[in-house]
XYZ file of C-alpha atoms in Angstrom:
522
model
C -25.117 18.120 6.825
C -22.120 17.420 8.451
C -21.667 19.228 11.388
C -17.837 20.727 10.596
C -15.952 23.420 12.184
C -16.860 26.422 10.480
C -14.547 26.659 7.793
C -15.854 29.451 5.125
C -14.767 28.685 1.621
C -14.518 24.860 1.656
C -17.417 21.894 1.597
C -18.007 19.467 3.621
C -17.961 15.523 2.096
C -18.416 12.380 4.382
C -15.195 10.077 4.020
C -16.308 6.597 2.450
C -16.764 3.673 5.775
C -13.846 1.829 4.592
C -11.860 4.720 4.065
C -11.954 5.304 7.531
C -11.229 2.149 9.619
C -8.468 1.869 11.792
C -5.883 0.539 9.269
C -6.386 3.151 6.969
C -7.132 6.319 9.518
C -3.679 5.264 11.738
C -1.513 5.431 8.576
C 0.136 8.543 6.446
C 2.368 7.445 4.004
C 3.824 8.555 0.790
C 5.037 6.754 -2.634
C 7.801 8.652 -4.850
C 8.753 7.937 -8.348
C 12.447 8.148 -9.529
C 12.658 9.186 -12.972
C 16.686 9.286 -14.669
C 17.311 12.326 -15.356
C 16.413 15.968 -14.914
C 12.405 17.122 -15.314
C 11.304 20.617 -15.208
C 10.873 21.956 -11.770
C 8.342 24.851 -13.127
C 6.230 22.529 -15.122
C 5.793 20.569 -12.336
C 4.892 23.012 -10.249
C 2.427 24.629 -12.192
C 0.788 21.456 -13.810
C 0.435 20.223 -10.274
C -1.289 23.337 -9.351
C -3.107 23.245 -12.508
C -4.246 20.328 -11.709
C -5.422 20.683 -8.064
C -8.235 23.616 -9.694
C -9.368 20.715 -11.973
C -9.417 18.359 -8.714
C -10.013 20.563 -5.358
C -10.446 17.566 -3.796
C -6.506 16.997 -3.649
C -6.571 19.929 -1.271
C -8.997 19.149 1.122
C -8.883 19.613 5.086
C -10.275 16.314 6.945
C -12.248 16.918 10.150
C -14.034 15.177 12.610
C -17.678 15.229 12.263
C -19.900 13.210 14.406
C -22.942 13.074 12.319
C -21.439 11.258 9.371
C -21.391 7.712 9.623
C -17.253 7.304 9.255
C -16.683 10.288 11.644
C -14.886 12.152 9.371
C -15.498 14.497 6.195
C -13.156 16.140 3.658
C -13.682 19.607 3.701
C -13.148 20.545 -0.147
C -12.012 24.049 -0.815
C -14.227 25.926 -3.510
C -12.891 27.725 -6.588
C -11.838 31.382 -4.320
C -10.052 29.262 -1.517
C -7.988 26.566 -4.048
C -7.281 30.243 -5.801
C -6.120 31.821 -2.316
C -4.103 28.225 -1.144
C -2.408 28.011 -4.551
C -1.275 31.880 -3.393
C -0.107 31.039 0.181
C 1.274 27.852 -1.632
C 3.403 29.648 -3.900
C 4.322 32.207 -1.960
C 4.871 31.154 2.178
C 8.530 30.270 3.298
C 6.893 27.544 5.585
C 6.955 24.265 3.970
C 3.558 23.512 5.429
C 1.629 25.746 3.947
C 3.052 24.910 0.905
C 1.175 22.348 -1.368
C 4.014 21.384 -3.417
C 7.313 21.617 -2.716
C 10.176 22.236 -5.452
C 13.759 21.246 -4.498
C 16.748 21.882 -5.775
C 19.527 19.134 -5.144
C 20.905 19.565 -8.348
C 24.919 20.134 -6.566
C 24.479 16.272 -5.539
C 23.951 12.735 -6.759
C 21.006 10.802 -5.755
C 23.136 8.883 -4.887
C 24.640 10.499 -1.792
C 20.700 10.077 -1.248
C 19.598 6.525 -2.069
C 22.617 4.733 -3.271
C 20.156 1.615 -4.681
C 18.190 4.382 -6.542
C 21.170 5.196 -8.248
C 22.133 2.193 -9.643
C 18.821 2.026 -11.749
C 19.599 5.591 -12.751
C 22.929 4.468 -13.485
C 21.451 1.257 -15.199
C 24.006 -0.185 -13.384
C 22.442 -3.427 -11.929
C 23.756 -6.365 -12.120
C 21.560 -8.889 -14.432
C 22.335 -12.036 -12.575
C 21.421 -11.581 -9.245
C 19.471 -9.584 -6.366
C 20.826 -6.312 -5.089
C 19.876 -5.276 -1.966
C 19.783 -1.436 -0.635
C 19.165 0.355 2.938
C 16.785 3.408 2.528
C 17.751 6.820 3.103
C 17.976 8.143 6.774
C 14.586 9.090 8.165
C 15.421 12.845 8.578
C 17.188 13.262 5.260
C 13.960 11.231 3.934
C 11.457 13.726 4.771
C 13.489 16.511 4.391
C 13.712 15.474 0.387
C 9.756 13.618 -0.328
C 7.678 15.301 2.134
C 9.034 17.904 4.235
C 5.164 19.205 3.403
C 2.955 16.341 4.945
C 1.322 15.925 8.234
C 2.742 12.947 9.924
C -0.231 11.794 12.246
C -3.976 11.451 12.377
C -4.082 14.314 15.087
C -1.958 16.913 13.332
C -4.099 16.276 10.160
C -7.458 17.124 12.157
C -6.592 20.087 13.015
C -3.888 21.437 10.998
C -4.751 23.470 7.727
C -2.974 21.116 5.390
C -3.872 19.042 2.535
C -4.631 15.405 3.324
C -2.839 14.762 -0.142
C 0.790 16.889 -0.889
C 2.996 16.644 -3.706
C 7.430 17.410 -3.923
C 9.631 17.000 -6.369
C 12.929 17.058 -5.597
C 15.611 17.690 -8.779
C 19.405 16.055 -8.841
C 21.861 16.317 -10.379
C 21.381 13.098 -12.428
C 17.886 12.264 -11.778
C 14.134 13.968 -10.777
C 11.987 12.488 -7.384
C 8.953 12.973 -7.463
C 6.575 11.860 -4.647
C 2.746 11.954 -3.312
C 3.024 12.035 0.906
C -1.103 11.142 1.880
C -2.996 9.777 4.462
C -4.533 6.658 3.941
C -7.989 7.206 4.041
C -7.135 8.938 0.607
C -7.539 5.285 -1.227
C -5.280 2.586 -2.007
C -2.435 2.298 -4.125
C -4.609 2.440 -7.700
C -5.711 5.973 -5.918
C -2.452 7.355 -6.249
C -1.735 5.895 -9.411
C -4.710 7.543 -10.957
C -3.107 10.857 -9.275
C 0.231 10.573 -10.671
C -1.652 9.813 -14.309
C -3.733 12.747 -13.860
C -0.639 14.933 -12.832
C 1.353 13.199 -16.538
C -1.704 14.251 -18.488
C -2.078 17.784 -17.230
C 1.680 18.116 -17.638
C 1.362 16.978 -21.466
C -1.701 18.715 -22.371
C -4.446 20.581 -20.161
C -5.805 18.929 -16.942
C -8.434 16.069 -16.585
C -12.290 16.838 -16.229
C -13.411 17.286 -12.617
C -14.425 14.094 -10.819
C -17.608 12.715 -10.842
C -19.137 10.871 -8.052
C -17.331 12.876 -5.236
C -19.558 11.537 -1.884
C -20.769 8.041 -3.463
C -19.619 5.565 -0.289
C -18.302 2.575 -2.141
C -19.330 0.068 0.872
C -22.197 2.155 2.978
C -24.342 -0.441 2.286
C -21.939 -3.255 4.512
C -22.451 -0.846 7.300
C -23.577 -2.506 10.240
C -26.014 -3.411 11.516
C -28.417 -1.915 9.288
C -26.539 -1.377 6.023
C -28.999 -3.460 3.076
C -25.852 -5.494 2.706
C -24.392 -6.308 5.668
C -26.221 -9.557 5.916
C -25.755 -12.622 3.992
C -28.330 -13.660 1.393
C -29.895 -17.334 1.964
C -31.609 -18.118 -1.374
C -34.168 -21.623 -0.515
C -36.676 -23.042 -2.732
C -39.842 -22.091 -0.913
C -37.804 -18.992 1.345
C -35.235 -16.250 1.224
C -34.067 -15.354 4.662
C -30.612 -13.153 5.544
C -28.403 -13.719 7.981
C -25.756 -12.624 10.161
C -22.167 -12.176 8.002
C -19.410 -14.115 9.844
C -16.180 -13.833 10.681
C -14.120 -13.763 7.590
C -11.639 -17.186 6.547
C -8.469 -16.861 8.994
C -9.790 -14.589 11.300
C -10.401 -15.149 14.892
C -12.303 -13.266 17.827
C -10.114 -12.923 20.368
C -10.764 -13.585 24.358
C -8.997 -12.356 27.149
C -6.370 -15.626 26.922
C -5.491 -14.745 23.534
C -5.142 -10.947 23.935
C -2.733 -11.398 26.858
C -0.697 -14.382 25.080
C -0.846 -11.993 21.629
C 0.289 -8.976 24.088
C 3.100 -11.128 24.962
C 4.776 -12.218 21.696
C 4.670 -8.908 20.325
C 5.983 -7.481 23.649
C 8.708 -9.726 23.620
C 9.479 -9.404 20.491
C 9.935 -5.647 20.730
C 11.602 -5.305 24.056
C 13.637 -8.382 23.879
C 14.241 -10.558 20.931
C 14.403 -7.838 18.530
C 14.469 -4.112 19.825
C 12.922 -1.359 17.604
C 16.552 0.310 16.958
C 17.666 -2.515 15.264
C 15.563 -2.442 11.996
C 15.774 0.049 9.109
C 13.892 0.041 6.049
C 15.235 -2.446 2.785
C 14.962 -2.451 -0.744
C 15.543 -4.933 -3.404
C 15.713 -5.317 -6.906
C 15.414 -8.307 -8.716
C 16.564 -8.233 -12.789
C 13.842 -9.463 -14.986
C 16.140 -11.863 -15.804
C 15.828 -13.253 -12.347
C 11.834 -12.771 -12.174
C 12.240 -15.268 -15.280
C 14.551 -17.863 -14.190
C 12.524 -18.141 -10.365
C 9.403 -18.109 -12.766
C 10.990 -21.464 -14.861
C 11.821 -23.107 -11.641
C 8.819 -22.722 -10.059
C 6.755 -24.392 -12.808
C 9.552 -27.351 -12.723
C 8.520 -27.823 -8.715
C 5.137 -27.729 -9.538
C 5.382 -29.999 -12.312
C 7.724 -32.402 -9.763
C 4.685 -32.441 -7.454
C 1.883 -33.149 -10.366
C 4.266 -36.238 -11.206
C 4.979 -37.299 -7.531
C 0.825 -37.437 -7.390
C -1.216 -40.474 -8.265
C -4.205 -39.992 -10.554
C -7.311 -38.738 -8.327
C -4.221 -36.028 -6.546
C -3.732 -34.866 -10.136
C -7.149 -34.394 -11.088
C -7.929 -32.150 -8.128
C -4.785 -30.406 -8.847
C -4.849 -27.044 -9.988
C -1.636 -26.380 -10.893
C -1.657 -22.658 -12.170
C 0.517 -20.086 -10.867
C 1.030 -16.062 -11.297
C 4.341 -14.185 -11.204
C 3.231 -12.382 -8.235
C 2.390 -16.061 -6.559
C 6.642 -16.722 -7.309
C 7.255 -13.240 -6.400
C 5.939 -13.498 -3.063
C 6.772 -17.138 -2.588
C 10.943 -15.798 -3.369
C 10.029 -12.820 -0.813
C 8.509 -15.564 2.152
C 11.200 -17.862 1.788
C 13.864 -14.699 2.473
C 12.039 -13.462 5.094
C 11.651 -16.744 6.801
C 15.156 -18.101 6.594
C 16.075 -16.091 9.224
C 13.146 -16.718 11.770
C 15.165 -19.036 14.880
C 12.311 -21.103 15.453
C 11.584 -23.230 12.350
C 8.918 -25.682 14.062
C 6.902 -22.555 14.828
C 3.345 -21.922 12.853
C 3.314 -18.776 10.729
C 0.956 -16.112 9.446
C 0.975 -14.168 6.595
C -1.241 -11.315 5.659
C -1.707 -10.057 2.006
C -3.416 -7.880 -0.089
C -6.926 -8.660 -2.588
C -8.855 -5.964 -3.577
C -12.527 -5.280 -3.708
C -12.474 -3.009 -7.007
C -11.320 -6.027 -8.905
C -12.930 -8.898 -6.499
C -16.345 -6.867 -5.360
C -17.780 -8.596 -2.681
C -21.003 -10.531 -3.075
C -24.610 -8.495 -2.977
C -22.373 -5.683 -5.169
C -23.891 -3.805 -7.678
C -21.585 -2.246 -9.913
C -23.084 1.134 -9.804
C -22.096 1.324 -6.146
C -18.851 2.256 -7.096
C -18.106 5.755 -7.649
C -16.844 6.290 -10.822
C -13.276 7.898 -9.720
C -10.463 6.367 -8.260
C -9.729 8.240 -5.271
C -11.544 5.814 -2.723
C -10.088 2.283 -1.180
C -11.116 -0.922 -2.026
C -7.653 -2.602 -0.104
C -8.479 -5.754 2.417
C -5.761 -7.414 4.612
C -6.337 -11.230 4.434
C -4.217 -13.947 6.068
C -2.640 -16.909 3.756
C -2.936 -20.660 5.470
C -0.937 -20.695 8.022
C 2.441 -23.040 7.625
C 5.484 -23.694 9.964
C 8.132 -20.896 9.437
C 10.693 -24.065 8.014
C 8.205 -24.764 5.578
C 8.421 -21.466 4.363
C 11.859 -21.160 3.865
C 12.598 -24.615 2.418
C 9.518 -26.149 -0.227
C 10.246 -25.764 -3.041
C 9.422 -22.572 -4.512
C 6.415 -24.019 -7.581
C 5.010 -25.356 -4.072
C 4.760 -22.717 -1.929
C 3.901 -20.591 -5.000
C 1.157 -22.705 -5.082
C 0.279 -22.475 -1.557
C -0.415 -19.311 -1.887
C -2.379 -19.017 -4.772
C -5.022 -21.588 -3.454
C -4.904 -19.107 0.105
C -6.017 -16.555 -2.098
C -8.375 -18.287 -4.482
C -10.484 -19.285 -0.991
C -10.126 -15.362 0.122
C -11.237 -13.806 -3.020
C -14.681 -15.787 -2.969
C -17.631 -12.717 -3.107
C -18.668 -14.116 0.516
C -15.676 -13.933 1.600
C -14.734 -10.509 0.355
C -18.249 -9.692 1.937
C -17.678 -10.870 5.170
C -14.246 -8.987 5.410
C -15.779 -6.076 4.866
C -18.845 -6.245 6.832
C -15.967 -7.629 9.711
C -13.689 -4.348 8.895
C -16.799 -1.849 9.586
C -18.263 -3.541 12.528
C -15.287 -4.070 14.173
C -12.519 -1.110 13.268
C -14.539 1.960 12.311
C -12.626 5.336 13.702
C -15.912 6.621 14.898
C -16.938 3.869 16.534
C -14.448 0.801 17.235
C -16.257 -2.456 18.924
C -13.495 -2.553 21.448
C -13.409 -6.301 20.642
C -10.082 -8.048 19.047
C -10.380 -9.766 15.887
C -7.123 -10.824 14.420
C -5.698 -12.495 11.179
C -3.791 -15.274 13.105
C -2.867 -17.317 16.588
C -1.402 -15.331 19.543
C 1.954 -17.584 18.634
C 2.308 -17.002 15.067
C 4.819 -15.750 13.498
C 3.618 -12.569 11.740
C 4.001 -10.450 8.790
C 2.329 -8.519 5.899
C 3.352 -8.090 2.633
C 1.367 -5.370 0.137
C 1.220 -5.813 -3.374
C 1.368 -2.551 -5.716
C 2.597 -4.480 -8.403
C -1.156 -4.755 -10.366
C -0.770 -0.721 -10.196
C 1.658 -0.857 -12.792
C 3.445 2.424 -11.339
C 6.199 1.645 -13.874
C 3.956 2.551 -16.634
C 3.455 6.888 -15.336
C 5.841 8.814 -18.018
C 6.580 11.957 -16.995
C 9.168 12.262 -20.416
C 6.508 15.494 -21.335
C 8.233 17.263 -18.103
C 12.027 16.818 -19.652
C 14.276 19.116 -21.938
C 13.708 17.944 -25.081
C 10.445 16.241 -24.535
C 10.833 12.474 -24.334
C 9.263 9.016 -22.768
C 10.673 9.552 -19.667
C 9.727 6.644 -16.593
C 10.344 5.546 -13.325
C 13.447 3.429 -12.629
C 13.264 3.325 -9.043
C 10.311 3.672 -6.453
C 10.081 4.343 -2.724
C 7.789 4.592 0.239
C 7.543 5.097 3.946
C 5.064 5.754 6.419
C 4.611 7.240 9.580
C 2.660 5.105 12.456
C 2.178 4.840 15.570
C 3.239 0.886 15.898
C 6.250 -0.674 14.915
C 6.961 -0.934 11.198
C 9.048 -4.676 11.366
C 7.385 -7.095 9.702
C 5.939 -5.305 7.000
C 6.561 -5.681 3.305
C 5.780 -4.212 -0.557
C 5.949 -5.744 -4.153
C 6.000 -2.614 -5.989
C 6.432 -4.173 -9.430
C 7.945 -3.824 -12.376
C 10.136 -0.449 -13.435
C 13.568 0.100 -14.446
C 13.910 -3.774 -15.960
C 13.475 -5.381 -12.581
C 10.965 -5.811 -10.297
C 11.818 -3.752 -6.763
C 10.379 -4.825 -3.186
C 11.167 -3.149 0.221
C 10.518 -3.832 3.779
C 11.421 -3.402 7.455
C 13.943 -6.105 9.307
C 17.052 -5.919 11.948
C 20.449 -6.047 9.861
C 21.328 -9.388 11.020
C 18.108 -10.593 8.715
C 18.805 -8.529 6.143
C 22.638 -10.786 6.003
C 21.119 -14.152 6.967
C 23.375 -16.549 4.997
C 20.673 -18.453 3.680
C 18.120 -14.984 3.033
C 18.469 -11.968 1.731
C 22.531 -12.133 2.397
C 23.208 -14.062 -0.429
C 22.596 -11.411 -2.552
C 24.544 -8.262 -3.686
C 24.376 -5.588 -0.796
C 24.405 -2.619 -2.721
C 26.675 0.326 -0.149
């Protein structure tokens, strides 16, 4: 049994090991969906409590448990405790004791909170260009989206608060519904599954209890003794196992590299781009612009093929996806503001072991529910900053695709998982620095949520009269102990276009060769 602090009424279940790596434990985040009409406050609240009764892990507390491989456990409330917590949540005046917070802001438009989201609610975006807008202020954002959420791992490990909380804010012209969570909850697919379960509860009845709670999908990859933590070599006369090396693009830093990286980061944060200059921005790209970019990118690839000799043509795989093109467009605009065009740049993006399993994987490894994470950060092959800014869109998209094709090789996926577990497990980090870039590179990262299809979540059953109501805007933010600079997300399609967000300076947001070319919403 996990050695948990005594908390009557709770059952302890170990947090999966990959969800307990430092890239997850250190982040408290939230995802907000904005629907273009008022939804029923009472129905949203009652259906949330009904869902929690069916899935009590949503009300779990998290505690340090030295006896578990991850060092952390969920304390899942038993039925009687769920009832007690619901009663407390419904009657308390303290937001931190509420599992769902309801805010009646019907006296104000969402435009007073988030102008670019209001453009989506009003269906008034330009269809000819990209729109750019600032995020809400930090204090207002916390109040209107997640006033009941924990803001640090330290708070989560000591507080009588759930690791997942909900909030619904009803405006005069819209409703914003937010799930706030510790990143140990999983990945974007996990959050989408909770939204969908909430939707089903509103429409009819709560889903069946989750099966497989406590199954750890990657425990067999935990070195040194996990049976899948080594590579398998098959030869004609013998089978052998060898240690898994570092994944593609990762380096184990020595002292000099650590000093160089520290200087690179400190000089950027303290001198070149002080933290106070950064803000969060949102971008909306209408579907018409997306299609135009796809046409342009395909033409660029065709031109590249035409300029190649016959042997090169045969070797070229010229398929590019919408994601490849969207990320290429984003990286062009990000790098336009970089002052040193010859300086190399490394971009980290996301692949997911849920859809790209590692070597030695067996389908029975994965639990039948989605409340666990499989997201892995992987670097693209580095390019000069000036190349990111100036290469033809299609050529850059092809570079992205080629880089990711190598990254999703099953053996490399295995190497990613084993490396994370070997060096960054919260309970026992190695103390060694394994990093995804050289110390003098420009650094940036982009999360991909487009494949989760948040835009398909339909909360129309909570509208009056009931009808199909899907989100037209999406928002996110996170609490983390380091700078949020250079972090981006491609949200995906909703409201007739694609949403993006990221953290940059005002100078970068208005650069004439980058995001300054587009319409800025005030």
